[in-house]
Tab-separated table of C-alpha atoms in Angstrom:
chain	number	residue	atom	x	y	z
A	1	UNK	CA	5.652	-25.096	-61.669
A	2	UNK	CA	3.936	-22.161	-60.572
A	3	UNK	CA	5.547	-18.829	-61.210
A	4	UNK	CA	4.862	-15.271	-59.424
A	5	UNK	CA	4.778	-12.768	-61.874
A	6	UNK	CA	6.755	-9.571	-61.473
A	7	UNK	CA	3.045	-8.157	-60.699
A	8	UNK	CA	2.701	-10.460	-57.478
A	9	UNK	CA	6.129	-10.168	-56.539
A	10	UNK	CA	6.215	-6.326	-56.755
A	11	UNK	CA	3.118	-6.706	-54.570
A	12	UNK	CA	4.282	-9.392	-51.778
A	13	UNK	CA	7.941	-6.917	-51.431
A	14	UNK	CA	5.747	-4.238	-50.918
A	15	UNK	CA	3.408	-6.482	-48.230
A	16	UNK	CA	7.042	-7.259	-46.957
A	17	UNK	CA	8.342	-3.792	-46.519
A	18	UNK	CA	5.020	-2.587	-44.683
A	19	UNK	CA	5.600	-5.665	-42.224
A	20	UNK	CA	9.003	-4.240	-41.376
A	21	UNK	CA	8.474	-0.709	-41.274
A	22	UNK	CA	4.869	-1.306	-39.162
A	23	UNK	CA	5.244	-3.412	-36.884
A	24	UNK	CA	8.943	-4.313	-35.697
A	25	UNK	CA	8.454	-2.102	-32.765
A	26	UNK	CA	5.647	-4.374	-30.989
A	27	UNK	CA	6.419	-7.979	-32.460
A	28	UNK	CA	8.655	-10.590	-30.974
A	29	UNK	CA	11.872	-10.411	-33.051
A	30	UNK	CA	11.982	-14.243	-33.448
A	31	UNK	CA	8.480	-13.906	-34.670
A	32	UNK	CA	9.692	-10.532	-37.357
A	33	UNK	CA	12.264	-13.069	-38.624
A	34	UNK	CA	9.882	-15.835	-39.384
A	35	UNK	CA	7.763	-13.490	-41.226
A	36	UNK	CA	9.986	-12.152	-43.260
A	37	UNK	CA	11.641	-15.744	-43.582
A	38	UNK	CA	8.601	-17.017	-45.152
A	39	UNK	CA	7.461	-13.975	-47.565
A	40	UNK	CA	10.982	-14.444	-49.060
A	41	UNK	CA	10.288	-18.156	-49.799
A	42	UNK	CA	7.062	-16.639	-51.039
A	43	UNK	CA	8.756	-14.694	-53.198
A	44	UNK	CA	11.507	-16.480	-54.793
A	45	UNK	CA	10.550	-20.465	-54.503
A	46	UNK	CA	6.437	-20.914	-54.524
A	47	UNK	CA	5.947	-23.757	-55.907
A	48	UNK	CA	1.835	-24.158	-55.514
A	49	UNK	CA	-0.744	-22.608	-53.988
A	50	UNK	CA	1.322	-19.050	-53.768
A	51	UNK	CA	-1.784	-16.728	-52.992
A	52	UNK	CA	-2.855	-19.322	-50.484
A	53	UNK	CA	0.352	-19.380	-48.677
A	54	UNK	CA	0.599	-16.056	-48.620
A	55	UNK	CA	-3.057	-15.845	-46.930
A	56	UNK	CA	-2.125	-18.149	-44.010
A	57	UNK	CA	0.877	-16.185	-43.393
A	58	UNK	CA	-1.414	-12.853	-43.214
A	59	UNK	CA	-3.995	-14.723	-41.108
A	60	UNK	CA	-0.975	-16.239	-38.922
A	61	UNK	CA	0.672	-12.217	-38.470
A	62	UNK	CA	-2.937	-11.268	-37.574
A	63	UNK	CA	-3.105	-14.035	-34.933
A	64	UNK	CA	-0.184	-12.799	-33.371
A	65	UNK	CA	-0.512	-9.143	-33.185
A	66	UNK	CA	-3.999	-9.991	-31.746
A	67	UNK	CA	-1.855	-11.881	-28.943
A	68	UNK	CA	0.381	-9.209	-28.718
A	69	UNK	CA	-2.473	-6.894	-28.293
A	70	UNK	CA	-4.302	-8.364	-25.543
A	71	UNK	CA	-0.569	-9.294	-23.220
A	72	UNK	CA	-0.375	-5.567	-23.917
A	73	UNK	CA	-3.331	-5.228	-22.194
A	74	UNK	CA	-2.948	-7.429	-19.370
A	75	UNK	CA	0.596	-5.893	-18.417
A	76	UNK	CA	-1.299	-2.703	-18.379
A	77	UNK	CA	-4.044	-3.928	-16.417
A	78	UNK	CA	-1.593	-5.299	-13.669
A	79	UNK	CA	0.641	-2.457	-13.941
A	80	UNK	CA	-2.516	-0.306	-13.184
A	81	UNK	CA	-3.071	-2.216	-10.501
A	82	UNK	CA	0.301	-2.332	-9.212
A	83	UNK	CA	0.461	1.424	-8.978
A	84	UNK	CA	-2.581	1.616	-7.206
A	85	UNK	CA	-2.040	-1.053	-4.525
A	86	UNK	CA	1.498	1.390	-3.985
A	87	UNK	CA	-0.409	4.317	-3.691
A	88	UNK	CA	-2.499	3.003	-1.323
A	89	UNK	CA	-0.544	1.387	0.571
A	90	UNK	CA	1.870	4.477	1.350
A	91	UNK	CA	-1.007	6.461	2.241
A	92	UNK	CA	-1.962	4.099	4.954
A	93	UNK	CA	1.492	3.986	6.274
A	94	UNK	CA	1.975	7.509	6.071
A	95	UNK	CA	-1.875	8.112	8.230
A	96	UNK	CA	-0.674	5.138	10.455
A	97	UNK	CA	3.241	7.139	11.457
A	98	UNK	CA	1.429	10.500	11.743
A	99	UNK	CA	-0.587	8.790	14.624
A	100	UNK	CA	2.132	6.651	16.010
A	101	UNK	CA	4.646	10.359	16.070
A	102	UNK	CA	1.687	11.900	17.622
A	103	UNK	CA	1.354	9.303	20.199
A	104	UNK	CA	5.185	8.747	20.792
A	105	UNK	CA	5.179	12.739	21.679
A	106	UNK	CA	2.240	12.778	23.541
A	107	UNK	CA	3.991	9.580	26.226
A	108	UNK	CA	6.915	12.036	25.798
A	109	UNK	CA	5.235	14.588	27.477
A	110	UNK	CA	4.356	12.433	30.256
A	111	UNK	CA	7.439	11.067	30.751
A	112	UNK	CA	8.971	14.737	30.929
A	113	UNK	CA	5.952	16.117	33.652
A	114	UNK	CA	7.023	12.627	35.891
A	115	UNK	CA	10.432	14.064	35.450
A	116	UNK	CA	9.063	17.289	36.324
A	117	UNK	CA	7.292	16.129	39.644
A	118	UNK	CA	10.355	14.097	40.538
A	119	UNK	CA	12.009	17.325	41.373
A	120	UNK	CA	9.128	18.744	43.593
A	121	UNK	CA	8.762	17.702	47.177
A	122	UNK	CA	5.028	18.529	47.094
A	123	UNK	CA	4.161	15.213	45.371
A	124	UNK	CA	4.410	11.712	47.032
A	125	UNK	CA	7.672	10.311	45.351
A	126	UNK	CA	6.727	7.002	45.814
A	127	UNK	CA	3.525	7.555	44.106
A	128	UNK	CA	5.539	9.057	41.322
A	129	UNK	CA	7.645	5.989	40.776
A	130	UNK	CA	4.806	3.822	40.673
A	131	UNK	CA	3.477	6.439	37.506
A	132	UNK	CA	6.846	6.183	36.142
A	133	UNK	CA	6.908	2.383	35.804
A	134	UNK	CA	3.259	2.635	34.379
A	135	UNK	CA	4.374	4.765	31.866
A	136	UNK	CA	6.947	2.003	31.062
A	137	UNK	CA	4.595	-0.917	30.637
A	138	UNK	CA	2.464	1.468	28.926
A	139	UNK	CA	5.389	1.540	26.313
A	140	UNK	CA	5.952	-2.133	26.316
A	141	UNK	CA	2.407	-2.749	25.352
A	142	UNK	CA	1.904	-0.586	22.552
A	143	UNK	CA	-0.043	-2.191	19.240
A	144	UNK	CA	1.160	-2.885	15.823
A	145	UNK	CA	-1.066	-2.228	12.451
A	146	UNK	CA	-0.615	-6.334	13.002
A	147	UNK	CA	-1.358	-7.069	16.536
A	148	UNK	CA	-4.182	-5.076	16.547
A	149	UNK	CA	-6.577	-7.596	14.759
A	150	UNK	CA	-6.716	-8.666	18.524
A	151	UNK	CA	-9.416	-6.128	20.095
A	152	UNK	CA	-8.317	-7.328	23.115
A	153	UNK	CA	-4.841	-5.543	22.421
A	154	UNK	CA	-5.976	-2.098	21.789
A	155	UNK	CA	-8.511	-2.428	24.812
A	156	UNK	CA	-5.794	-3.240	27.306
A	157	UNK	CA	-3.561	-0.216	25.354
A	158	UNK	CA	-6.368	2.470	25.581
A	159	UNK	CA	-7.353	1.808	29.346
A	160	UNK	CA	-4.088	1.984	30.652
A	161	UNK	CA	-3.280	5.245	29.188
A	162	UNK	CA	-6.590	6.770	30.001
A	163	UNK	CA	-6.240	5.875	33.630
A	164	UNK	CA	-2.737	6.763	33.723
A	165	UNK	CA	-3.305	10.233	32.277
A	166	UNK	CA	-6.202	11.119	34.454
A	167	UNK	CA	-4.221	9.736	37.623
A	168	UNK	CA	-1.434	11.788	36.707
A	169	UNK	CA	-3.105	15.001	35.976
A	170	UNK	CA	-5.368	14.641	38.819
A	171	UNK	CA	-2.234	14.705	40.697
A	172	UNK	CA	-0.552	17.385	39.308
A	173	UNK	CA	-3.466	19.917	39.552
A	174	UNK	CA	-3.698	19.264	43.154
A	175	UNK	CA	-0.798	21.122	44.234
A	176	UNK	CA	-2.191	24.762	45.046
A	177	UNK	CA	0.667	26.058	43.027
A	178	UNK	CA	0.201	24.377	39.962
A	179	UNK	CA	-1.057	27.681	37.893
A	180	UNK	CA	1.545	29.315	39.067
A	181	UNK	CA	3.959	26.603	37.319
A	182	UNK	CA	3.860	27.650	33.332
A	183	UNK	CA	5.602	24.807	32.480
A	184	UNK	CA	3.574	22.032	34.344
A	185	UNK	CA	0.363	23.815	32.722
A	186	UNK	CA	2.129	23.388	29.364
A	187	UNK	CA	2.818	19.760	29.965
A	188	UNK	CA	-0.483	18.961	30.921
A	189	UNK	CA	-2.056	20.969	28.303
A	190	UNK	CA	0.060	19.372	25.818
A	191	UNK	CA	-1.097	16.152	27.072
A	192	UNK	CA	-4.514	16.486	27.021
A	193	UNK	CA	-4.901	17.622	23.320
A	194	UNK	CA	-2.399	14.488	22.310
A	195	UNK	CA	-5.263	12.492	24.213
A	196	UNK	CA	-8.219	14.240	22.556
A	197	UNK	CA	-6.530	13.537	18.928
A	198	UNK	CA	-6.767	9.733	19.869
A	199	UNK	CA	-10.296	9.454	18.164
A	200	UNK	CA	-9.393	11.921	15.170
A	201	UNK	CA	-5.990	10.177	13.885
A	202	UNK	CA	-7.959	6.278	14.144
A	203	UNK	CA	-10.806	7.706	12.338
A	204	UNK	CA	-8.272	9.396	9.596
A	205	UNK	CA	-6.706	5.766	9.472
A	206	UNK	CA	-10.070	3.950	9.095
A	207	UNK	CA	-10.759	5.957	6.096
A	208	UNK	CA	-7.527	4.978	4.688
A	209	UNK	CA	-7.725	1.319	4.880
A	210	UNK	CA	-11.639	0.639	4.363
A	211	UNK	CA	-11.040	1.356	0.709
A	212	UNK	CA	-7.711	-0.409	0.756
A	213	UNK	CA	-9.702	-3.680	2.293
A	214	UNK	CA	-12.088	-2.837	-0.464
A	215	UNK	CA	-9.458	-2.760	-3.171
A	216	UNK	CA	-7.586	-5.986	-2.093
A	217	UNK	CA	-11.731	-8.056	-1.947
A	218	UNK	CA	-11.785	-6.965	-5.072
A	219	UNK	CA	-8.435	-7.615	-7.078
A	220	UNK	CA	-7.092	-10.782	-5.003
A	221	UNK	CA	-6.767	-12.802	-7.832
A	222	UNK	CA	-4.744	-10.159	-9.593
A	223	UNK	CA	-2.739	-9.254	-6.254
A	224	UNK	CA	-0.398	-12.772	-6.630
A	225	UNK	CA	1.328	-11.323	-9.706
A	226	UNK	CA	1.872	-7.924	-7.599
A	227	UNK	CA	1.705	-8.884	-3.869
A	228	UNK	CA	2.986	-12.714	-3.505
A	229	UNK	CA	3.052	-12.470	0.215
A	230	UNK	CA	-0.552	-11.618	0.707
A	231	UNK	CA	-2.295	-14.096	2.654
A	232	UNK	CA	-5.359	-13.006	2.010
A	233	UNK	CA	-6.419	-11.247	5.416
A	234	UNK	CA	-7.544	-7.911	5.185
A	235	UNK	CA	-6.465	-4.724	7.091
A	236	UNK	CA	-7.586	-4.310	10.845
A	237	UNK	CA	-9.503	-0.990	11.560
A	238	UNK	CA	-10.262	0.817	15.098
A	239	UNK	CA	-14.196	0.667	14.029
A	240	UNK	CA	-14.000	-3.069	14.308
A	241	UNK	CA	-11.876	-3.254	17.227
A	242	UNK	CA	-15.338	-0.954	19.246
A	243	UNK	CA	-17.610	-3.395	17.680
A	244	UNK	CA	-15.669	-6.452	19.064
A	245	UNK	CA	-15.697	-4.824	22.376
A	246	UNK	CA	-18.496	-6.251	24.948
């Protein structure tokens, strides 16, 4: 029978100890158990082959903090990603609302000049109406960051508020008194930056969700783990939308 002298045991405790005191923190507690399971057996019942034993155990705990390492490093990998898709995504949402708030104002401002001209006998009240209900289907067919991947959407969209806008300014600077009316030049006014931001607040979005697009080409195996409902389809942009356009 092969016996561990007091040498080799005073060695394998000490082996034992470091195992406990090193590495409890980041090893599976079943596996800590078995580990210290086995150097016990080690030390108190080797029959044969101790130092061998005891070298398959250290190659076997070497094995597994190399697995512990690299799931360590794939959680952080993912959670790196995770963070990133977030931050990305919020920006775009928060570009998209700043130019959906400055759009909701700006057909705000319309409807309160239609109000505006409904109280004035100089303009042609029927002609009014017929801006007023314009302004409603205008409304109606607004775009989503969805429905926009149809250009045709944002085509219809855009050319029925330009030519409303125009109709209805046209029509309000042709009364002779309309500098003398502050707050119909402030309405108008109003309107016609709103309008000019158009370009500005797509372009700002654009720039948000190229690199987005960019990020999701280039992680979309990784994105299952952190975005299961991704289909795969990319962001629309406004750039896109032009080139579609005949």
């Amino acid at each position: 029978m092969f016996t561990i002298s007091s040498h080799h045991e005073a060695l394998i405790q000490n082996r034992l100890n470091f195992i406990t005191s090193h590495f409890k923190g980041s090893l599976n507690i079943l596996l800590l158990h078995l580990v210290y399971g086995a150097l016990a057996i080690i030390v108190t019942e080797v029959k044969t082959g101790g130092i061998f034993l005891f070298s398959v155990l250290g190659l076997l705990l070497a094995s597994c903090m190399k697995k512990e390492e690299a799931s360590g490093a794939s959680f952080t990998h993912v959670d790196s990603l995770n963070e990133t898709y977030l931050m990305m995504q919020d920006s775009m949402l928060h570009t998209w609302n700043v130019m959906i708030k400055d759009e909701n104002e700006k057909l705000q401002h319309i409807n309160r000049l239609l109000k505006k001209l409904e109280d004035d006998d100089f303009y042609d009240q029927t002609e009014v109406h017929s801006l007023q209900e314009r302004l409603n289907q205008l409304e109606r067919i607004r775009f989503s960051q969805k429905s926009m991947s149809n250009s045709h959407v944002v085509e219809e969209y855009d050319f029925a508020a330009t030519t409303l806008i125009s109709e209805i300014i046209a029509l309000v600077e042709s009364d002779p008194d309309f500098f003398k009316n502050k707050e119909l030049q402030q309405l108008t006014d109003l309107i016609k930056l709103a309008d000019q931001r158009v370009s500005t607040y797509r372009e700002e979005y654009d720039a948000v969700v190229l690199p987005f697009n960019e990020f999701l080409k280039k992680n979309g195996a990784d994105l299952k783990e952190i975005a299961p409902d991704w289909t795969g389809e990319l962001k629309p942009t406004f750039s896109e939308q032009e080139e579609e356009q005949p």
